Amino acid sequence: MVEGHRETFFFYSRLVYYLEDMMHQALWLDKDEKGTKASFRDLDDALLGEGEVVVAVEWSTLNYKDALAILGRSSVVRKFPMIPGIDLAGTVESSDHPDFLPGQRVVLNGWGHGESLFGGLTSKVRVPAAHLISLPDAVSTRTAMAIGTAGYTAMLCVLALERHGVEAKQGEILVTGASGGVGGFATALLARSEYQVVASTGRMTEEARLRRLGAVRVEHRDEIAKPGKPLQKERWAGAIDSVGSHTLANVCAQIRYRGTVAACGLAQGMDFPTTVAPFILRGVTLAGIDSVKAPHSERLAAWSRLASDLSLDIIEDMVNEISLSSVVDGARELLEGRVAGRLLVRIG
Ligand code: NDP
């Protein structure tokens, strides 16, 4: 190579490396008159997001809500363009906040990321320090995302049942949508605390896995998903419902006197076709669970219990690993009800 050309070549090579270092790959959602479009983009640092901490994302997940956002099926995304992903786990790359130092392992769930703030389906993102939790030593970034919002929400539901005095000796606990992410973790976490868990599912092919997670019995969801009477035979000391609609109405109608239902989802529907009868005649408590804006103290309590209560075997039984480039297909599979357990997304 002639000397002048060599210098020019190395200059441009260094420039390319430098520019590549400034770039990160992200799933990018945009919207036009035809609807939401998803594409993969190399983004520069100017498009990292807002906040004091830059996180090198190692793992993310695909939740039901992410699938809706990516496929534009509902108004999950409040602002376009958007990087979807309500969950992320990774390592702090740089920080202007004293609580977080480079190299620290962190997890983020919710807080509007993937909705109105850039989310986790990207190799790098800038986020507010207040939205991060430092991971317990026992939890790797991969494990944190294998658990993800689904596991963390299931834990919030279990904590709500405990707070409302539901005890293992009082009788069986029903978990609906049991073969999904929240339902699977709810089954495992309740079983770990020695509750007798009955798993309700539309997929009896998942029975063996649900029993491995700790269900004492698995019931088909046919009956419980249909319209039913407002008061039915008292069956459950408590329940965790991620399904909503007629299912939640029937669950409330079957809760024993002064029992509690933790309700967190709407997989069957947003409606809640019931009456006040279970609440005023049987003293049933309906505990609403929101993971997105749950206070920091509850998140810490949930992550600390997740670290102690979930074994790696259980977690691995719940996850299917996919790459960032497969998330759009993964979102379709999820919304078509073909995914059992969780989709864990490898980023870094
Ligand atoms: P998944 O898709 O993994 O699981 C949902 C499960 O619901 C499915 O696996 C299926 O279980 C059941 N289901 C699906 N469609 C229907 C239907 N038409 N009728 C009855 N049951 C149905 O989702 P996730 O577990 O991640 O989330 C579950 C719900 O919880 C979602 O609505 C999600 O938006 C919500 N959520 C809410 C959070 C909060 O903060 N409140 C946080 C996280 C999730 P099976 O095949 O076993 O019947």
GROMACS .gro file of N, CA and C in nm, residues 17-28 41-51 53-60 82-85 87-95 106 108 113 117-128 132 324 345-348:
model
  195
   17TYR      N    1  -1.422   0.248   1.348
   17TYR     CA    2  -1.426   0.186   1.481
   17TYR      C    3  -1.486   0.284   1.582
   18TYR      N    4  -1.440   0.411   1.574
   18TYR     CA    5  -1.486   0.512   1.668
   18TYR      C    6  -1.637   0.529   1.654
   19LEU      N    7  -1.684   0.538   1.526
   19LEU     CA    8  -1.828   0.557   1.505
   19LEU      C    9  -1.906   0.435   1.552
   20GLU      N   10  -1.849   0.312   1.526
   20GLU     CA   11  -1.919   0.191   1.570
   20GLU      C   12  -1.932   0.190   1.722
   21ASP      N   13  -1.823   0.238   1.789
   21ASP     CA   14  -1.826   0.242   1.934
   21ASP      C   15  -1.935   0.336   1.983
   22MET      N   16  -1.962   0.440   1.905
   22MET     CA   17  -2.064   0.539   1.944
   22MET      C   18  -2.205   0.487   1.912
   23MET      N   19  -2.215   0.378   1.836
   23MET     CA   20  -2.345   0.331   1.791
   23MET      C   21  -2.392   0.214   1.878
   24HIS      N   22  -2.520   0.198   1.884
   24HIS     CA   23  -2.573   0.078   1.947
   24HIS      C   24  -2.695   0.033   1.869
   25GLN      N   25  -2.722  -0.099   1.878
   25GLN     CA   26  -2.834  -0.155   1.802
   25GLN      C   27  -2.961  -0.154   1.885
   26ALA      N   28  -3.069  -0.117   1.821
   26ALA     CA   29  -3.196  -0.109   1.896
   26ALA      C   30  -3.311  -0.151   1.807
   27LEU      N   31  -3.417  -0.203   1.870
   27LEU     CA   32  -3.543  -0.222   1.799
   27LEU      C   33  -3.614  -0.088   1.805
   28TRP      N   34  -3.656  -0.040   1.689
   28TRP     CA   35  -3.704   0.098   1.677
   28TRP      C   36  -3.848   0.095   1.628
   41ARG      N   37  -3.219  -0.066   1.414
   41ARG     CA   38  -3.139   0.050   1.378
   41ARG      C   39  -3.010   0.055   1.457
   42ASP      N   40  -2.906   0.106   1.392
   42ASP     CA   41  -2.786   0.145   1.465
   42ASP      C   42  -2.809   0.289   1.508
   43LEU      N   43  -2.807   0.312   1.637
   43LEU     CA   44  -2.835   0.447   1.686
   43LEU      C   45  -2.708   0.506   1.743
   44ASP      N   46  -2.695   0.640   1.737
   44ASP     CA   47  -2.577   0.698   1.800
   44ASP      C   48  -2.611   0.744   1.942
   45ASP      N   49  -2.506   0.783   2.014
   45ASP     CA   50  -2.523   0.814   2.157
   45ASP      C   51  -2.623   0.927   2.183
   46ALA      N   52  -2.643   1.010   2.082
   46ALA     CA   53  -2.737   1.121   2.100
   46ALA      C   54  -2.878   1.069   2.123
   47LEU      N   55  -2.903   0.942   2.084
   47LEU     CA   56  -3.039   0.888   2.096
   47LEU      C   57  -3.050   0.785   2.208
   48LEU      N   58  -2.977   0.805   2.315
   48LEU     CA   59  -2.975   0.704   2.421
   48LEU      C   60  -3.096   0.708   2.514
   49GLY      N   61  -3.158   0.821   2.532
   49GLY     CA   62  -3.266   0.833   2.631
   49GLY      C   63  -3.234   0.942   2.732
   50GLU      N   64  -3.313   0.942   2.842
   50GLU     CA   65  -3.297   1.051   2.940
   50GLU      C   66  -3.265   0.994   3.078
   51GLY      N   67  -3.174   1.060   3.151
   51GLY     CA   68  -3.144   1.017   3.288
   51GLY      C   69  -2.997   1.028   3.319
   53VAL      N   70  -2.795   0.767   3.425
   53VAL     CA   71  -2.714   0.644   3.416
   53VAL      C   72  -2.725   0.580   3.278
   54VAL      N   73  -2.607   0.546   3.220
   54VAL     CA   74  -2.607   0.471   3.093
   54VAL      C   75  -2.583   0.324   3.125
   55VAL      N   76  -2.674   0.239   3.079
   55VAL     CA   77  -2.665   0.095   3.106
   55VAL      C   78  -2.632   0.020   2.977
   56ALA      N   79  -2.529  -0.063   2.982
   56ALA     CA   80  -2.502  -0.157   2.871
   56ALA      C   81  -2.595  -0.275   2.895
   57VAL      N   82  -2.696  -0.287   2.809
   57VAL     CA   83  -2.799  -0.388   2.832
   57VAL      C   84  -2.746  -0.525   2.789
   58GLU      N   85  -2.761  -0.623   2.876
   58GLU     CA   86  -2.716  -0.760   2.843
   58GLU      C   87  -2.834  -0.850   2.809
   59TRP      N   88  -2.943  -0.832   2.881
   59TRP     CA   89  -3.062  -0.915   2.860
   59TRP      C   90  -3.188  -0.830   2.871
   60SER      N   91  -3.290  -0.868   2.793
   60SER     CA   92  -3.422  -0.809   2.810
   60SER      C   93  -3.522  -0.925   2.801
   82MET      N   94  -4.003   0.507   1.937
   82MET     CA   95  -3.985   0.444   2.068
   82MET      C   96  -3.898   0.319   2.056
   83ILE      N   97  -3.816   0.296   2.157
   83ILE     CA   98  -3.750   0.166   2.172
   83ILE      C   99  -3.834   0.088   2.271
   84PRO      N  100  -3.895  -0.024   2.229
   84PRO     CA  101  -3.982  -0.097   2.321
   84PRO      C  102  -3.901  -0.176   2.424
   85GLY      N  103  -3.974  -0.242   2.515
   85GLY     CA  104  -3.907  -0.326   2.616
   85GLY      C  105  -3.926  -0.268   2.755
   87ASP      N  106  -3.857  -0.417   3.029
   87ASP     CA  107  -3.760  -0.477   3.122
   87ASP      C  108  -3.619  -0.467   3.064
   88LEU      N  109  -3.520  -0.450   3.151
   88LEU     CA  110  -3.381  -0.466   3.107
   88LEU      C  111  -3.293  -0.501   3.228
   89ALA      N  112  -3.184  -0.570   3.198
   89ALA     CA  113  -3.081  -0.594   3.300
   89ALA      C  114  -2.946  -0.583   3.232
   90GLY      N  115  -2.851  -0.522   3.301
   90GLY     CA  116  -2.719  -0.503   3.242
   90GLY      C  117  -2.623  -0.445   3.341
   91THR      N  118  -2.519  -0.380   3.287
   91THR     CA  119  -2.412  -0.326   3.370
   91THR      C  120  -2.404  -0.176   3.347
   92VAL      N  121  -2.384  -0.102   3.456
   92VAL     CA  122  -2.371   0.044   3.443
   92VAL      C  123  -2.244   0.075   3.364
   93GLU      N  124  -2.261   0.153   3.257
   93GLU     CA  125  -2.145   0.192   3.176
   93GLU      C  126  -2.089   0.325   3.225
   94SER      N  127  -2.179   0.421   3.251
   94SER     CA  128  -2.136   0.548   3.310
   94SER      C  129  -2.251   0.604   3.392
   95SER      N  130  -2.216   0.687   3.490
   95SER     CA  131  -2.321   0.734   3.581
   95SER      C  132  -2.287   0.872   3.637
  106VAL      N  133  -2.746  -0.405   3.729
  106VAL     CA  134  -2.874  -0.340   3.762
  106VAL      C  135  -2.990  -0.405   3.686
  108LEU      N  136  -3.411  -0.309   3.566
  108LEU     CA  137  -3.516  -0.206   3.555
  108LEU      C  138  -3.644  -0.275   3.508
  113HIS      N  139  -4.086   0.273   3.080
  113HIS     CA  140  -3.989   0.242   2.975
  113HIS      C  141  -4.057   0.148   2.874
  117LEU      N  142  -4.079   0.620   2.767
  117LEU     CA  143  -3.933   0.636   2.778
  117LEU      C  144  -3.869   0.519   2.705
  118PHE      N  145  -3.747   0.540   2.651
  118PHE     CA  146  -3.682   0.431   2.579
  118PHE      C  147  -3.668   0.309   2.668
  119GLY      N  148  -3.695   0.190   2.607
  119GLY     CA  149  -3.697   0.067   2.683
  119GLY      C  150  -3.575  -0.020   2.663
  120GLY      N  151  -3.589  -0.150   2.691
  120GLY     CA  152  -3.475  -0.239   2.705
  120GLY      C  153  -3.434  -0.318   2.583
  121LEU      N  154  -3.507  -0.307   2.471
  121LEU     CA  155  -3.470  -0.387   2.353
  121LEU      C  156  -3.366  -0.310   2.272
  122THR      N  157  -3.252  -0.287   2.333
  122THR     CA  158  -3.144  -0.208   2.277
  122THR      C  159  -3.015  -0.245   2.350
  123SER      N  160  -2.901  -0.222   2.284
  123SER     CA  161  -2.777  -0.262   2.351
  123SER      C  162  -2.729  -0.158   2.453
  124LYS      N  163  -2.784  -0.037   2.447
  124LYS     CA  164  -2.743   0.067   2.542
  124LYS      C  165  -2.858   0.164   2.564
  125VAL      N  166  -2.877   0.209   2.687
  125VAL     CA  167  -2.985   0.306   2.711
  125VAL      C  168  -2.949   0.393   2.831
  126ARG      N  169  -2.992   0.517   2.826
  126ARG     CA  170  -2.973   0.610   2.938
  126ARG      C  171  -3.104   0.617   3.015
  127VAL      N  172  -3.097   0.599   3.147
  127VAL     CA  173  -3.221   0.596   3.228
  127VAL      C  174  -3.204   0.675   3.357
  128PRO      N  175  -3.316   0.719   3.419
  128PRO     CA  176  -3.306   0.785   3.549
  128PRO      C  177  -3.259   0.686   3.656
  132LEU      N  178  -3.374   0.242   3.863
  132LEU     CA  179  -3.287   0.123   3.867
  132LEU      C  180  -3.285   0.059   4.005
  324LEU      N  181  -3.216  -1.071   1.979
  324LEU     CA  182  -3.285  -0.944   1.953
  324LEU      C  183  -3.351  -0.946   1.815
  345VAL      N  184  -3.462  -1.237   2.606
  345VAL     CA  185  -3.396  -1.182   2.487
  345VAL      C  186  -3.249  -1.153   2.516
  346ARG      N  187  -3.160  -1.221   2.441
  346ARG     CA  188  -3.016  -1.198   2.455
  346ARG      C  189  -2.981  -1.071   2.378
  347ILE      N  190  -2.918  -0.976   2.447
  347ILE     CA  191  -2.883  -0.850   2.380
  347ILE      C  192  -2.731  -0.838   2.368
  348GLY      N  193  -2.662  -0.837   2.482
  348GLY     CA  194  -2.518  -0.808   2.480
  348GLY      C  195  -2.438  -0.928   2.436
   0.00000   0.00000   0.00000
